[in-house]
Coordinates of C-alpha atoms in Angstrom, one line a residue:
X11 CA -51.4 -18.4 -43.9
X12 CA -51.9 -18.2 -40.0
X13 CA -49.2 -21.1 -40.1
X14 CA -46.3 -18.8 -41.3
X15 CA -47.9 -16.2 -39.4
X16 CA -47.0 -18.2 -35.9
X17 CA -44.0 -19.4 -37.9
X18 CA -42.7 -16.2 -38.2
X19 CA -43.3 -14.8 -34.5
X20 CA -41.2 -17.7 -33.4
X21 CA -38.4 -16.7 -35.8
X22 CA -38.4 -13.4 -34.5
X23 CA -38.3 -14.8 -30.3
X24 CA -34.5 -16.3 -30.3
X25 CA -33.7 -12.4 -31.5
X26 CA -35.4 -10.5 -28.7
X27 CA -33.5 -13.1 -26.7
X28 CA -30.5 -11.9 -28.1
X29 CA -30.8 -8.5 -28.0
X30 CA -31.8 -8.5 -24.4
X31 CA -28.7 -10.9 -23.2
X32 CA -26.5 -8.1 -25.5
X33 CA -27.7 -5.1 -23.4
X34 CA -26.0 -6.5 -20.2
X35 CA -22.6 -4.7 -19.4
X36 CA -20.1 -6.9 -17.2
X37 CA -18.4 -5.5 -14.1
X38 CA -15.4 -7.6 -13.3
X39 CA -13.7 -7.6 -9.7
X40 CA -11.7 -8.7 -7.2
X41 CA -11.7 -9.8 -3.7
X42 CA -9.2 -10.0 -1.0
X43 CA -9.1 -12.2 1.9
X44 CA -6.8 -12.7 4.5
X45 CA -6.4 -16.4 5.9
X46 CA -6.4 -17.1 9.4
X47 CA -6.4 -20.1 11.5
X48 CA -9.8 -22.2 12.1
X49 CA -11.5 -18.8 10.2
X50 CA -10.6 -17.6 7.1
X51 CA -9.5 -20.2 4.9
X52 CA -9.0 -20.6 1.2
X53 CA -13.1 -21.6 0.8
X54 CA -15.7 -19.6 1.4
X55 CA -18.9 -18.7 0.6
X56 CA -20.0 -15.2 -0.3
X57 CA -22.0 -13.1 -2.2
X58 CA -21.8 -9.9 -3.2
X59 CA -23.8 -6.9 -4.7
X60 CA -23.3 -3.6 -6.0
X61 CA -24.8 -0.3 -5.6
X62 CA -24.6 2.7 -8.0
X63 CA -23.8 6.0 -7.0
X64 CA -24.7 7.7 -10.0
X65 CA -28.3 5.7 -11.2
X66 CA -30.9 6.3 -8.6
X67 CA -33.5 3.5 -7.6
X68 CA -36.7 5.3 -7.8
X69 CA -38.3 2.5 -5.5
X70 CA -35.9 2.7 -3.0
X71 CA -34.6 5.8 -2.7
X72 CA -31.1 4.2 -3.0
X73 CA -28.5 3.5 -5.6
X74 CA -29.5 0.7 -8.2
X75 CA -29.0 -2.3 -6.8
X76 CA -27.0 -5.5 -8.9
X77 CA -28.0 -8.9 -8.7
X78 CA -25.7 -10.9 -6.6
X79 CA -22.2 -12.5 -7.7
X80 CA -20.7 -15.0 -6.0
X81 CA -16.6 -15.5 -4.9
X82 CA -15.3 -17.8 -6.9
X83 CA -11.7 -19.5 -8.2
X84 CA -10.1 -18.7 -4.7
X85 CA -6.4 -18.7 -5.4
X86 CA -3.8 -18.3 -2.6
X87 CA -1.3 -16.2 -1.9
X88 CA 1.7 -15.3 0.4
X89 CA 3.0 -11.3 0.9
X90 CA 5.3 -10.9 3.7
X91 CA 4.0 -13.7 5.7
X92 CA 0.6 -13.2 5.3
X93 CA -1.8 -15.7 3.7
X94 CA -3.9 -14.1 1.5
X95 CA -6.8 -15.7 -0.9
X96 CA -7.9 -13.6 -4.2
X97 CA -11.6 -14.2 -5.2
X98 CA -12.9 -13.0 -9.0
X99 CA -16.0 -11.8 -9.2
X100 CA -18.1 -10.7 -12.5
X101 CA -21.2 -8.8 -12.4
X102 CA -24.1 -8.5 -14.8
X103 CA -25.4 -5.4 -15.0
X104 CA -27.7 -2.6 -17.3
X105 CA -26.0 -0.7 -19.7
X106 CA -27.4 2.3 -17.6
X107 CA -26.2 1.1 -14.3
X108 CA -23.7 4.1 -13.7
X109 CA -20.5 4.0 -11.7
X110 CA -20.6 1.1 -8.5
X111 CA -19.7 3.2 -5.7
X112 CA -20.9 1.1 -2.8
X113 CA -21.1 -2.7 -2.5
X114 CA -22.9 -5.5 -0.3
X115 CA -21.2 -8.6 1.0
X116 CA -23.2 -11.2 2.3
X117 CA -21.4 -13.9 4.4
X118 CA -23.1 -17.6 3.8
X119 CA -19.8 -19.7 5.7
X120 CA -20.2 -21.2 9.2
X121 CA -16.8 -19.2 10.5
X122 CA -16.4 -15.3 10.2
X123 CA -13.4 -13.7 7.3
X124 CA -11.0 -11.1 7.2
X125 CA -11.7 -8.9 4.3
X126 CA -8.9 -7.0 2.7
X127 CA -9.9 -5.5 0.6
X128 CA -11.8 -5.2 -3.2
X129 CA -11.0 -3.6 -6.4
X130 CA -13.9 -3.2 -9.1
X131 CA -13.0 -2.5 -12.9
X132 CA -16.2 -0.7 -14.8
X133 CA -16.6 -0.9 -18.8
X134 CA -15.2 2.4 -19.2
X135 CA -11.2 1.2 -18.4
X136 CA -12.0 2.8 -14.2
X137 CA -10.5 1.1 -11.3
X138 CA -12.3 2.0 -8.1
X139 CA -10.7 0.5 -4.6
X140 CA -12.1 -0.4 -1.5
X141 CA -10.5 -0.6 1.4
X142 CA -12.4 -2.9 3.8
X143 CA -9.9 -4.2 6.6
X144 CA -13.2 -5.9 8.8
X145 CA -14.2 -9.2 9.9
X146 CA -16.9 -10.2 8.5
X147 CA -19.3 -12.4 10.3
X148 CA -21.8 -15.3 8.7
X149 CA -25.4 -14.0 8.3
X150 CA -27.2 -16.5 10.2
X151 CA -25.5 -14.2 13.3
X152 CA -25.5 -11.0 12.1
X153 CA -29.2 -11.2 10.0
X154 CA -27.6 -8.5 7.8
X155 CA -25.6 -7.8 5.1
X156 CA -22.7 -6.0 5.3
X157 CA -21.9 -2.1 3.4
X158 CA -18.8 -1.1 2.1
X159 CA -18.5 2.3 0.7
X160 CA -15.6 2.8 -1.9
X161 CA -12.6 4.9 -1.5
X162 CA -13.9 8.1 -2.8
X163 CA -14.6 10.9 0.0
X164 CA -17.5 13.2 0.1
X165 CA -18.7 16.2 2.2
X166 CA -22.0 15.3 3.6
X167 CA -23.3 18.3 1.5
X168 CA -21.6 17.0 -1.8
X169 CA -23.0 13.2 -1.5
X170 CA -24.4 11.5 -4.4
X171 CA -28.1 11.0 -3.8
X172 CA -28.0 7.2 -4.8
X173 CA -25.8 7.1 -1.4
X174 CA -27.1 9.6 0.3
X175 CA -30.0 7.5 2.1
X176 CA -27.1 4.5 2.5
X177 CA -24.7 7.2 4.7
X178 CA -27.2 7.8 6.8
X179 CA -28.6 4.6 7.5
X180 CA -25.4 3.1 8.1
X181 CA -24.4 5.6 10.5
X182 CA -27.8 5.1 12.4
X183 CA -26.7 1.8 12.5
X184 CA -23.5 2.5 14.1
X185 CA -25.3 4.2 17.1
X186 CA -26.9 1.4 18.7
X187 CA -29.7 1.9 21.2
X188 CA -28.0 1.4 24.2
X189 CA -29.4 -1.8 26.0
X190 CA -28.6 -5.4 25.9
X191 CA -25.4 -7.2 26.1
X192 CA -23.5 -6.8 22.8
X193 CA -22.6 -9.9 20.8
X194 CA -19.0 -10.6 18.8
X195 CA -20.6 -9.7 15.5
X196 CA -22.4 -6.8 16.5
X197 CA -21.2 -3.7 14.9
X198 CA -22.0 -0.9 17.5
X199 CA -20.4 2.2 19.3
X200 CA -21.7 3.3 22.9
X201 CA -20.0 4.7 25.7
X202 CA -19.6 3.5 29.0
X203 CA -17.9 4.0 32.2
X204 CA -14.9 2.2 33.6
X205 CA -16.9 -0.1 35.7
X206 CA -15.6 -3.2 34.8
X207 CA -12.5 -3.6 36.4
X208 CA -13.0 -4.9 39.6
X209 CA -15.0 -7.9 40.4
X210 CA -17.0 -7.8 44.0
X211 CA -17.9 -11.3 43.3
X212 CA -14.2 -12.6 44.2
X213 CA -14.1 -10.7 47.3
X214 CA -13.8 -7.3 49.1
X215 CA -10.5 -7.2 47.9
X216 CA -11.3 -7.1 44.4
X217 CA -13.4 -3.8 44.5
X218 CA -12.4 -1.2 42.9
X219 CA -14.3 2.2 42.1
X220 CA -15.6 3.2 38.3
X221 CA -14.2 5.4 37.0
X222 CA -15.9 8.3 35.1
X223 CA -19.3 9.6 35.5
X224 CA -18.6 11.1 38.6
X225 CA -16.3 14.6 40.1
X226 CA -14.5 11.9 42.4
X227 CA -13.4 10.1 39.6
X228 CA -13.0 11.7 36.3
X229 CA -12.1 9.4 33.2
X230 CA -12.3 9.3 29.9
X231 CA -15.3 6.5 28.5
X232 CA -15.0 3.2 27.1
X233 CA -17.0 1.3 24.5
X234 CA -20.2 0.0 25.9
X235 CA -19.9 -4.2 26.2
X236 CA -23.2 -4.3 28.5
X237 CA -22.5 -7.6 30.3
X238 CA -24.8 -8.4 33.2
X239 CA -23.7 -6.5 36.6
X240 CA -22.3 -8.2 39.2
X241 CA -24.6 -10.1 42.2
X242 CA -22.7 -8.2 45.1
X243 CA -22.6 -4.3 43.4
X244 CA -25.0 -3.9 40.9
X245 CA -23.1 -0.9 39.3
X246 CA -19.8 -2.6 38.5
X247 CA -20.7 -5.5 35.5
X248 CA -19.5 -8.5 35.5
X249 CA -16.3 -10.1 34.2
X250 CA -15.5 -13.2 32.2
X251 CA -15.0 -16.3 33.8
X252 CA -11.7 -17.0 31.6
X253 CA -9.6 -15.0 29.4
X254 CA -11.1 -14.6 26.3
X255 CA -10.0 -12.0 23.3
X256 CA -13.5 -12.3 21.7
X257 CA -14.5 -9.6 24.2
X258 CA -16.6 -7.5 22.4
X259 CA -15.4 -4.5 20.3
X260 CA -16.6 -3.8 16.7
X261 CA -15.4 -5.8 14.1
X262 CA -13.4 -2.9 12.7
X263 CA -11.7 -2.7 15.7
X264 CA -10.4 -5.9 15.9
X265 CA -6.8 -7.2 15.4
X266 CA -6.6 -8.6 11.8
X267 CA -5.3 -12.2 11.7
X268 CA -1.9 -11.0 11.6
X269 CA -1.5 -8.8 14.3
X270 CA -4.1 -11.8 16.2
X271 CA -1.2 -14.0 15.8
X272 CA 1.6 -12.2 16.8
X273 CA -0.1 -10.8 19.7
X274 CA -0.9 -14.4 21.1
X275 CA 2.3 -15.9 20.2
X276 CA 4.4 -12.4 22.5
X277 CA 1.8 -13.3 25.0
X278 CA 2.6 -17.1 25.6
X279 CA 6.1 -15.9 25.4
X280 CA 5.6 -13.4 28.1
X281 CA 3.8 -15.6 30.2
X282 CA 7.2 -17.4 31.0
X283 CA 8.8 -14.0 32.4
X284 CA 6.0 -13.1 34.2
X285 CA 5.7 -14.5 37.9
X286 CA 2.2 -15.6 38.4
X287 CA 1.2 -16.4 41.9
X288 CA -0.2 -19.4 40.9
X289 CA 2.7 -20.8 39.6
X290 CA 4.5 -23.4 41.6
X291 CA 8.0 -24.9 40.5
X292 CA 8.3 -27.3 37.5
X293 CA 10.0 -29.5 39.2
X294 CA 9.2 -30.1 43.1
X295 CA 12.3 -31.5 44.2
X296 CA 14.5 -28.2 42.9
X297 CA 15.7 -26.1 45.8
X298 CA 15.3 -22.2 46.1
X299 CA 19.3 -21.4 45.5
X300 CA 21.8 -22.9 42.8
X301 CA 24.7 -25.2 44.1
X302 CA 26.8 -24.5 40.7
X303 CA 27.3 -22.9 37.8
X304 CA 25.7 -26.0 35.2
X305 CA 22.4 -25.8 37.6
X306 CA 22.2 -22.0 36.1
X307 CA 23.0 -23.3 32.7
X308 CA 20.1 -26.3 32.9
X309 CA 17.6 -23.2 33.1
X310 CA 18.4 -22.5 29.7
X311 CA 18.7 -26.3 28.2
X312 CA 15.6 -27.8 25.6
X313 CA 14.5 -29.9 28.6
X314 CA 14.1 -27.4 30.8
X315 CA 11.8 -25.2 27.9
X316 CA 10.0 -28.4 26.9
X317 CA 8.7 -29.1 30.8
X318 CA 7.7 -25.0 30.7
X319 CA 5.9 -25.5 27.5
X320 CA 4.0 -28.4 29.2
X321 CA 3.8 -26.6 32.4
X322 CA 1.9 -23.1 30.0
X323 CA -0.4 -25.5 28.3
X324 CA -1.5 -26.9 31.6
X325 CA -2.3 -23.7 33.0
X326 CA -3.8 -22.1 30.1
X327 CA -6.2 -24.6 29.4
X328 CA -8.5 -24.0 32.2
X329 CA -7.6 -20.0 31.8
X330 CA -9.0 -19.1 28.7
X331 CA -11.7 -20.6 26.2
X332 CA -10.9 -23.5 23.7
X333 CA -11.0 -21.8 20.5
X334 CA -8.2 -19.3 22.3
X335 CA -6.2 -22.5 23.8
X336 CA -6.0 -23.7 20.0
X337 CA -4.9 -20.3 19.0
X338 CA -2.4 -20.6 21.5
X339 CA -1.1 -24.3 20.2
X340 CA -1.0 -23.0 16.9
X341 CA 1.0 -20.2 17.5
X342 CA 3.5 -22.1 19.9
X343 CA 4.4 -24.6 17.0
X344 CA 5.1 -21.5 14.7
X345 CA 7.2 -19.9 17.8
X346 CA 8.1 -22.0 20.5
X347 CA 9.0 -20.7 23.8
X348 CA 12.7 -19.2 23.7
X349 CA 15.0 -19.7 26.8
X350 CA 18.2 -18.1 25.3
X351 CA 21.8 -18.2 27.2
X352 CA 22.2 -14.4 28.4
X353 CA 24.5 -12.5 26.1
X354 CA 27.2 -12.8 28.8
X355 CA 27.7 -16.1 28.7
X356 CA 26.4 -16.9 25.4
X357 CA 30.3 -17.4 24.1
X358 CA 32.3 -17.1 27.0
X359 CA 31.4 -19.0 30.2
X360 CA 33.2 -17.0 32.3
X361 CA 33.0 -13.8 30.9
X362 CA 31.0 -12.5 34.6
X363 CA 34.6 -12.9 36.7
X364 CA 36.3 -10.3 34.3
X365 CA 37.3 -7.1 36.2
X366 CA 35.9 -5.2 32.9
X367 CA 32.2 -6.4 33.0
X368 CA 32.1 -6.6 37.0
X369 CA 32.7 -3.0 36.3
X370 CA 30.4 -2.4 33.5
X371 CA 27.3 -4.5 35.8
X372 CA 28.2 -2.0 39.0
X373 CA 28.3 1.3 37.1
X374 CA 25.1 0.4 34.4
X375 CA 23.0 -1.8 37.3
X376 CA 20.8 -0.4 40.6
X377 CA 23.0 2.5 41.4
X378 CA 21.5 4.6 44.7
X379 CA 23.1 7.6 43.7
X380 CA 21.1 8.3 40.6
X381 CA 18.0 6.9 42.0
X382 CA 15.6 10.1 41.7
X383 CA 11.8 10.8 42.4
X384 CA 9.1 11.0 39.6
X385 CA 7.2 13.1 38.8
X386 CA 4.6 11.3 37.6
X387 CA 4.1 7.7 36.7
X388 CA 4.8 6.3 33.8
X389 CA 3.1 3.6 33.0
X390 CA 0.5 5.1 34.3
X391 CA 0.3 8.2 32.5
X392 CA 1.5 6.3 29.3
X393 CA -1.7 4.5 29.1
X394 CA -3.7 7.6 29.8
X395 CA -2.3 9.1 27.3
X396 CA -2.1 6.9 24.6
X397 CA -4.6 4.4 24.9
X398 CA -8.0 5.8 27.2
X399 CA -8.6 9.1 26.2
X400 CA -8.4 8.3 22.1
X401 CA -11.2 6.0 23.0
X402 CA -14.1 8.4 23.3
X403 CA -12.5 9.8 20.1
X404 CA -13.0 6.6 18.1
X405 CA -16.5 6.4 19.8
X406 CA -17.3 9.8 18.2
X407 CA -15.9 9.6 15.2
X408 CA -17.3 6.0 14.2
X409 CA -20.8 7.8 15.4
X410 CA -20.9 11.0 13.6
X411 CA -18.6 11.0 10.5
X412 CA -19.0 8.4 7.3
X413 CA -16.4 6.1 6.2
X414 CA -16.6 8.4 3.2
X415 CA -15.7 11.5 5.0
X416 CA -12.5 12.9 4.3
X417 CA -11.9 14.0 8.2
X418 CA -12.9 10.7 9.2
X419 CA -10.4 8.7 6.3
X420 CA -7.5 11.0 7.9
X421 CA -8.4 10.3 11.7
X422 CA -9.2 6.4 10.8
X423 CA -5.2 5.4 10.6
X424 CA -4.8 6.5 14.2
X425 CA -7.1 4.9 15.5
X426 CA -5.9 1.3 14.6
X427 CA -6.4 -1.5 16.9
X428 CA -6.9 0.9 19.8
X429 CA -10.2 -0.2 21.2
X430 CA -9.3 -4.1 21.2
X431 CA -5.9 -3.2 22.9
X432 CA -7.7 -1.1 25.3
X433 CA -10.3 -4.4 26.0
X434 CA -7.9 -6.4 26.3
X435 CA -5.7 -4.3 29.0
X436 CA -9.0 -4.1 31.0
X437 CA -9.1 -8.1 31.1
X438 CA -5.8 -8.5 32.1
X439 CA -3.5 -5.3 32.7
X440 CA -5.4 -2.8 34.6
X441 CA -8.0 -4.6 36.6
X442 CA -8.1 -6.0 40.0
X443 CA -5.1 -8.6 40.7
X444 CA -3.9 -7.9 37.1
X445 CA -0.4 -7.1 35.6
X446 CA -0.2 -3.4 36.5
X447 CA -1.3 -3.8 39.8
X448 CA 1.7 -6.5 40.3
X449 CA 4.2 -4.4 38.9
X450 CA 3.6 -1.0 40.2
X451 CA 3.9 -0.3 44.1
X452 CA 0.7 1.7 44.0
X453 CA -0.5 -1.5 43.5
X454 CA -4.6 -1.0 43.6
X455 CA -4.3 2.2 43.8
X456 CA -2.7 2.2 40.6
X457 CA -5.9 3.0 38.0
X458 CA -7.2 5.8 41.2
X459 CA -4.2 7.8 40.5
X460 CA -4.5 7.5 36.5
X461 CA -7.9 9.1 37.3
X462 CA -6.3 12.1 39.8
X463 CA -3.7 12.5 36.4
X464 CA -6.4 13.1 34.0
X465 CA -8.7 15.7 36.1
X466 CA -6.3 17.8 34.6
X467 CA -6.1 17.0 31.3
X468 CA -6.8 19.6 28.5
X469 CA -7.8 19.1 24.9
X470 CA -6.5 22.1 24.0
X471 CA -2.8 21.2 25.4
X472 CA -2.6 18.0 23.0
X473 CA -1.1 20.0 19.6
X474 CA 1.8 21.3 19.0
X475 CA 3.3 23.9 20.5
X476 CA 1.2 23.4 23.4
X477 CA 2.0 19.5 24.3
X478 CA 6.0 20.4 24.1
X479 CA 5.8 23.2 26.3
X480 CA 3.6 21.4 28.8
X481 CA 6.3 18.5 29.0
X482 CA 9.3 20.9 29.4
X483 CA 10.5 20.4 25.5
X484 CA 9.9 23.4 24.8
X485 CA 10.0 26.9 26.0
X486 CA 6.9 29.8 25.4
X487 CA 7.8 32.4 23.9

């Protein structure tokens, strides 16, 4: 009797087993990463969980938490020139899980990723997209996970409560506590003065003064990079030793392996154009003036580009850091340096003698009758305008709004690649001995003036009709 008793109750295990396995609900998704070179790549490993914005964890306060799910079955892809891998991902979760509306991402690889993007499909026939566009850096830098909130907008006030106490701590997060020097990988907005583009250290003649922070020299901020100060002025910080575009900004501020790539490959081709004092002649023996015309045609032959290509790498090896110089190598077999034959001469030799383009060279060329004084400066004023003072702007908004508020999803387009162009102009554009300084005759006085243009600059004059008028497009009425 007490044998079929036991029999029984083991009959009746393999069923509760059952029953339980039936109860789970799969989630199915997938991921989107874009490939770049020596980073994101076609393997990977990453886990991912999801949070519930409609099932509140009573333990945590939060949204109910998934287990994790890992990317798997990587399959690549090409749209419009960009390399892009597509992970599926399936998720086991309670029937009573509710609607994912937040997810975690955990990066286990050596090298950081680009992620795209994710789409989610729930039991009930619902797509919900997120729209990442971030590096994402591995954990044993970062020590975190990293939060992405899906597409849908709230109003602080209209939140879900199982991501109410997620907004929140991810924009106290966002805030930082202002010390320290901050790391690649760290994901925080401060502010900070312009006091980074001289460098005392080199010389008197690299000082320059910081801008902002003071009535003498008003200017808009810049994200805080806290790098130690330099030994001769311990207000202005230091610079790097070589060119490097891993200078810090957030990772959502960074140039996404496309835009990476085609930004290195217009600077290596720029770098030919642009005279840099250090650069002596490719070849010694040449002499400073052309004795004919096939001299002026050698400029432009594959010989002549090959020894410049030679002459570059040279150079920029001991100019920027070795994960940059491979950059560099890889994008100068994808786009070689271009020496093309001037239009003029590109099918007729001697197209220059002809009355008709002597002409058209006299009348389109330097002409001192039309030469007329600025009123301001352009480039200049250009930058001022377009680039500085959105940065405190970014700073704010990153600071003070959620990814899932509406303002900030309509402000965020604007804001693209901003702050790493602006890093990157302070490395080698607009600080002491760089390009603007070269190429302006206000030479170092160049970023002074900037800072007399934007004492009068007005918030209030940046909309329309305002901005017209004040530019003399428009009349008041």
């Amino acid at each position: 009797m007490a044998h079929q008793t036991l029999q029984q109750c083991f009959n009746v295990v393999p069923g509760k087993i059952t029953c339980l396995q039936t109860r789970k609900e799969i989630i199915t998704g997938e991921v989107f990463i874009v490939q770049s070179h020596g980073q994101s790549s076609c393997w990977i490993s990453a886990s991912v969980q999801l949070y519930s914005s409609t099932r509140l964890d009573p333990n945590t306060g939060k949204g109910k938490l998934s287990e994790k799910a890992y990317l798997k079955h990587g399959k690549c892809s090409e749209h419009n020139g960009t390399k892009i891998t597509k992970y599926k991902v399936k998720f086991r979760v309670e029937p009573d899980f509710g609607i994912p509306g937040a997810f975690l991402i955990k990066n286990e690889h050596k090298h950081k990723f680009f992620l795209q993007s994710a789409t989610l499909e729930v039991p009930a026939n619902q797509s919900i997209q997120f729209n990442c566009k971030s590096w994402i850096y591995p954990f044993t830098k970062t020590k975190t996970n990293r939060l992405f909130f899906s597409n849908t907008v709230y109003l602080p006030n209209e939140t879900p409560e199982a991501l109410d106490e997620l907004r929140k701590e991810e924009l106290e997060s966002l805030r930082g506590h202002g010390t320290g020097e901050r790391k690649e990988w760290d994901r925080v907005y401060e502010y900070d003065y312009y006091n980074d583009l001289g460098n005392p250290d080199k010389g008197q003649e690299h000082v320059r003064p910081i801008l902002g922070g003071s009535d003498s020299y008003p200017y808009p901020r810049r994200g805080r990079t806290g790098r130690p100060r330099c030994n001769q002025d311990p207000l202005t910080e230091s610079r790097p030793t070589k060119f490097n575009l891993d200078i810090y900004v957030p990772p959502d501020e960074r140039f996404s392996p496309k835009k990476l790539s085609e930004f290195i490959e217009n600077s290596v081709q720029a770098i030919v154009h642009f005279p840099l004092p250090e650069a002596q002649s490719i070849d010694e023996q040449e002499s400073n003036s052309f004795e004919s015309l096939e001299e002026i045609k050698d400029i432009f032959s594959r010989h002549k580009r090959q020894g410049v290509e030679g002459w570059i790498a040279e150079k920029l090896k001991s100019l920027v850091s070795d994960d940059l110089f491979k950059e560099i190598k890889e994008a100068s077999k994808k786009d070689p340096i271009k020496f093309p034959l001037p239009k003029i001469i590109e099918e007729n030799e001697l197209a220059w003698k002809d009355d008709e383009e002597f002409a058209r060279q006299m009348l389109s060329g330097v002409n001192p009758t039309v030469i007329k004084g600025l009123e301001m400066l352009c480039h200049v004023f250009y930058r001022l305008n377009t680039h500085a003072v959105v940065e405190p702007f970014i700073i704010a908004t990153r600071r003070q709004l959620s990814v899932m508020h509406p303002v900030h999803r309509l402000l965020d387009p604007h804001f693209k690649d901003t702050m790493h162009i602006n890093a990157l102009s302070r490395s080698i554009i607009i600080n002491s001995g760089g390009i603007l300084e070269k190429i302006l005759f206000t030479q170092e006085i160049s970023m002074e003036l900037s800072s007399a243009i934007y004492r009068d600059w007005r918030f209030d004059e940046q909309g329309l009709p305002a901005d017209l008028i004040k530019r003399y497009f428009s009349l008041s009425n």
